[in-house]
Coordinates of C-alpha atoms in Angstrom, one line a residue:
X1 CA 3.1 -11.2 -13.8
X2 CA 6.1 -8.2 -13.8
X3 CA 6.7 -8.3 -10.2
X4 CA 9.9 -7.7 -7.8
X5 CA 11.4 -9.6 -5.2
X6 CA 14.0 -9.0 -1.8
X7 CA 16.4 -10.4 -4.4
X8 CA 15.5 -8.4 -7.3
X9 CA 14.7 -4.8 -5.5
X10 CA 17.9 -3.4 -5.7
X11 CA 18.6 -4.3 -9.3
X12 CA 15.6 -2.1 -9.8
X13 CA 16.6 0.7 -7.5
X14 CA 19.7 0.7 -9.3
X15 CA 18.8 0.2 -12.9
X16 CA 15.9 3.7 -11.9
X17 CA 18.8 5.8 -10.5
X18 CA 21.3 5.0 -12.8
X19 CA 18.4 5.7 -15.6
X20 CA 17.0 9.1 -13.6
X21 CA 18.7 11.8 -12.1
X22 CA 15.8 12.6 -9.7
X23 CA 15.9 9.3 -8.0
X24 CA 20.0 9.0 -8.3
X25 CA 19.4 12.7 -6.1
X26 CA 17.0 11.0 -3.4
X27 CA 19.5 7.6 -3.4
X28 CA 22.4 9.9 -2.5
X29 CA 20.4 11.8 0.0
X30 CA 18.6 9.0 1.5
X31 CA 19.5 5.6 0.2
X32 CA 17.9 2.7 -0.8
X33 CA 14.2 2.6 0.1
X34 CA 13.5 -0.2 2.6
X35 CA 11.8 -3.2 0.8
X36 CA 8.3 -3.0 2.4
X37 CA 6.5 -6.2 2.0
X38 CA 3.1 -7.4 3.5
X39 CA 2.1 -11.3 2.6
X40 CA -0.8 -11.3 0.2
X41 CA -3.3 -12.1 2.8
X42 CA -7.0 -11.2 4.4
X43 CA -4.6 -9.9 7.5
X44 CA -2.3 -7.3 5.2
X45 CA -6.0 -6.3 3.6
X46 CA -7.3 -6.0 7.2
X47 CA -4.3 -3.5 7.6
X48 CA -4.8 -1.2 4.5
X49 CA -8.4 -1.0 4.9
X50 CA -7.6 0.5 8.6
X51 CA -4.9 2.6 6.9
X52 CA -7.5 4.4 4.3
X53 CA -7.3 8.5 5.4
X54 CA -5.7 8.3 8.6
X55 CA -1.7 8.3 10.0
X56 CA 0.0 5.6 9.4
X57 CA 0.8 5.4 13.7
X58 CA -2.9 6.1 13.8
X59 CA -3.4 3.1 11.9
X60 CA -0.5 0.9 13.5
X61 CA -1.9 1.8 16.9
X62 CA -5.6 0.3 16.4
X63 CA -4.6 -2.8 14.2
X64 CA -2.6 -3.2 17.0
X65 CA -5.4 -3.2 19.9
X66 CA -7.8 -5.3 17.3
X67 CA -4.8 -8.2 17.4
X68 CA -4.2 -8.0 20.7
X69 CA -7.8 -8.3 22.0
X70 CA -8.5 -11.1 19.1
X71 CA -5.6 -12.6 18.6
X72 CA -5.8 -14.5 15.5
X73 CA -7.1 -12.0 12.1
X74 CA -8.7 -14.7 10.8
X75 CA -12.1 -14.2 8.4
X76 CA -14.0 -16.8 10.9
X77 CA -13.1 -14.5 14.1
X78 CA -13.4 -11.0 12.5
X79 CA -16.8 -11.8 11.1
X80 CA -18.6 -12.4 14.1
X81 CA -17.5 -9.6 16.1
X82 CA -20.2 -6.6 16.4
X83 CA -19.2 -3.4 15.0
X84 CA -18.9 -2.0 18.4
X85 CA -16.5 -4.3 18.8
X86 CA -14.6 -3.0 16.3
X87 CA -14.7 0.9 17.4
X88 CA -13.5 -0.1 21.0
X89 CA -10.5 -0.7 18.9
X90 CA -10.4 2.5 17.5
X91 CA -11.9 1.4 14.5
X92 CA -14.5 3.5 12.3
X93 CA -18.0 2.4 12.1
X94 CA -17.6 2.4 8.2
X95 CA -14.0 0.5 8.3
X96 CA -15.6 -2.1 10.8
X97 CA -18.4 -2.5 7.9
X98 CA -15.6 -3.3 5.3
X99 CA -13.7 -5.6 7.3
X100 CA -17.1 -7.5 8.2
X101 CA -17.9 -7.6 4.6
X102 CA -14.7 -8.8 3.5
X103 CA -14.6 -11.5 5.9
X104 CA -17.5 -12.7 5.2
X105 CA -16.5 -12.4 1.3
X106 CA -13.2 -15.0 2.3
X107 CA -15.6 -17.3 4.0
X108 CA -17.9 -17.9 0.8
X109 CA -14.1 -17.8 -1.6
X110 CA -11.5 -18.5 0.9
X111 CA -9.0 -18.9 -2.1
X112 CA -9.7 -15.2 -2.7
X113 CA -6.4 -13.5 -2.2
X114 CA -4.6 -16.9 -3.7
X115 CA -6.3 -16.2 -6.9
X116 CA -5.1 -12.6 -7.5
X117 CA -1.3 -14.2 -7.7
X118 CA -3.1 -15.6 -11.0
X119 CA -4.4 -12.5 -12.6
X120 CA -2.4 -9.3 -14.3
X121 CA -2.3 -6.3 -12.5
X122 CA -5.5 -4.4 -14.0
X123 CA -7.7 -7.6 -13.5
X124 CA -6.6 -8.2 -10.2
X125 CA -7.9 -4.2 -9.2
X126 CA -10.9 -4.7 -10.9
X127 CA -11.2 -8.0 -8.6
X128 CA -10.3 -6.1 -5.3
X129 CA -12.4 -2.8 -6.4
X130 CA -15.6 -5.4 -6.3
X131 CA -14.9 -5.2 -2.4
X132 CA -17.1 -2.9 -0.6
X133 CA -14.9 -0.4 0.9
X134 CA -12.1 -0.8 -1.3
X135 CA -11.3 1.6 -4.1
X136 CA -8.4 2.7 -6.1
X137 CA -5.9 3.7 -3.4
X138 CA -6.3 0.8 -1.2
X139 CA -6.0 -1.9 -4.5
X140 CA -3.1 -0.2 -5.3
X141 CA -1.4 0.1 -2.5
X142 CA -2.0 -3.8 -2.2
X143 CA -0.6 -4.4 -5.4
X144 CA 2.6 -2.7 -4.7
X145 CA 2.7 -3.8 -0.9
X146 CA 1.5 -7.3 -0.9
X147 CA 1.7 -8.6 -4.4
X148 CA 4.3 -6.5 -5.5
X149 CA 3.9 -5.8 -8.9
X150 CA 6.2 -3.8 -10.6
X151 CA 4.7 -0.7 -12.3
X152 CA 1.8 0.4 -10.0
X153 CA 1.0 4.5 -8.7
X154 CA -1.2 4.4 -5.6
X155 CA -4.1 7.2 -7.0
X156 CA -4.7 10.2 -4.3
X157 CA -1.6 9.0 -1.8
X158 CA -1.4 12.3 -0.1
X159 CA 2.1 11.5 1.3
X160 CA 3.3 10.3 -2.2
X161 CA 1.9 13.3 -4.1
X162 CA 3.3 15.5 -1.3
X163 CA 7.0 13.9 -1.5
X164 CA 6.8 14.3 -5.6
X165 CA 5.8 18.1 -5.0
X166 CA 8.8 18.5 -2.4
X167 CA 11.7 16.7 -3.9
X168 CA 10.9 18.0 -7.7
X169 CA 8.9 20.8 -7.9
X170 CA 9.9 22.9 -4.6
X171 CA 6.5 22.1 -3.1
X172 CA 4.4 23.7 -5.5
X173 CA 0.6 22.3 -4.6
X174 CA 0.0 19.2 -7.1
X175 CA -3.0 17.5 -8.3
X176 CA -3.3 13.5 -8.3
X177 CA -3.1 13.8 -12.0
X178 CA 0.1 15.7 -11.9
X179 CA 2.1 13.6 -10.2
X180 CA 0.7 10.9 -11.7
X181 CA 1.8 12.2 -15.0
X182 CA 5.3 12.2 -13.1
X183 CA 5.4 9.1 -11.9
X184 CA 5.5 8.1 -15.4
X185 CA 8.4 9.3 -16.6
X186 CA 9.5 5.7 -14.8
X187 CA 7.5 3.1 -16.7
X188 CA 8.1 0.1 -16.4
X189 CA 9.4 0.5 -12.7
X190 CA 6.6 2.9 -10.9
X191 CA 6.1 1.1 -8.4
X192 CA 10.2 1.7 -7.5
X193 CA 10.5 5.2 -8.0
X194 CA 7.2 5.3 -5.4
X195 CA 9.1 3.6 -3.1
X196 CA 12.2 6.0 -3.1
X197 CA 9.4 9.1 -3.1
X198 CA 8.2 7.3 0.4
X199 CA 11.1 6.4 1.5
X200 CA 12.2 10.5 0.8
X201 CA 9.0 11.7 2.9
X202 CA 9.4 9.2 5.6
X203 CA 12.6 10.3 6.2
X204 CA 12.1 13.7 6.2
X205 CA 9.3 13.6 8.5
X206 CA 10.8 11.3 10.6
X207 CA 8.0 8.7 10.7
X208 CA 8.4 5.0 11.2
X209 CA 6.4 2.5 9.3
X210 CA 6.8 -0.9 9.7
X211 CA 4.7 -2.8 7.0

């Protein structure tokens, strides 16, 4: 699998700005993008489920309260907890439903998320997509987050389409298509120039995100 690494990242990063003068632009302006990694886990899952169409401090705020009244994010723990449970945690009804449903997934295969490490990138979305309650957006981000592979575009990323729109096209409204058109310009390293159009909007909105 074509993945990257702490000690690989800036090699990329370096090898995309050298290559593109729309990332070199964002590298001067910004820098290197942080290298965000989650451990490919049922607990980083957990978090991207809870991170589907809300703020990322939003999100942050009731993974946090879910942890801190459970403790351990375990599949045997989660799965017994009612959905109420779930909501006094800030937690949708519907989210709560996914989380219960992937627990409950990791107690019948609890080698799930070891397996996907074994798979290419288009088999191991198909694998996560079988998941109730997890669709395009949320298998990508995984990919790029927690497995890391190298050439991913997280579909219908408001922030990422934003950023694309602000930093090359002077903000001019754009479609998921378009700037997933875009984003292609950087095959075989997507998934780095994403990571510098994050790292350009978190920065200019001033938001913290710790993975």
């Amino acid at each position: 699998m074509k993945t990257f690494s702490k000690s690989t990242y800036k090699k990329y990063c370096n090898q995309l700005r050298n290559d593109h003068i729309s990332i070199a632009k964002i590298h001067n302006e910004h820098g290197f993008p942080p290298f965000w990694k989650r451990e490919n886990s049922f607990e980083s899952m957990c978090k991207t489920i809870i991170e589907q169409q809300v703020s990322l401090a939003s999100a942050k705020s009731s993974f946090e309260r879910l942890k801190n009244k459970y403790r351990l994010i375990e599949p045997s723990n989660l799965a017994r907890l009612s959905i109420d449970d779930f909501r006094e945690c800030g937690i949708t009804k519907q989210k709560a439903n996914y989380i219960k449903l992937l627990s409950e997934r990791l107690l019948l295969e609890p080698d799930f998320f070891d397996s996907l490490e074994k798979l290419d990138s288009e088999s191991t979305k198909e694998k996560l997509i079988s998941l109730k309650g997890i669709g395009h957006w949320t298998a990508n981000v995984y990919l790029l987050v927690a497995l890391n592979r190298r050439n991913i575009y997280p579909d219908f990323d408001v922030a990422l389409i934003n950023s694309i729109a602000y930093e090359e096209f002077g903000g001019k409204k754009m479609s998921n298509d378009e700037a997933k058109n875009w984003i292609e310009n950087f095959n075989p390293l997507k998934s780095i120039a994403c990571c510098y159009y994050y790292h350009a909007y978190i920065q200019r909105k001033k938001i913290v995100f710790t993975p």
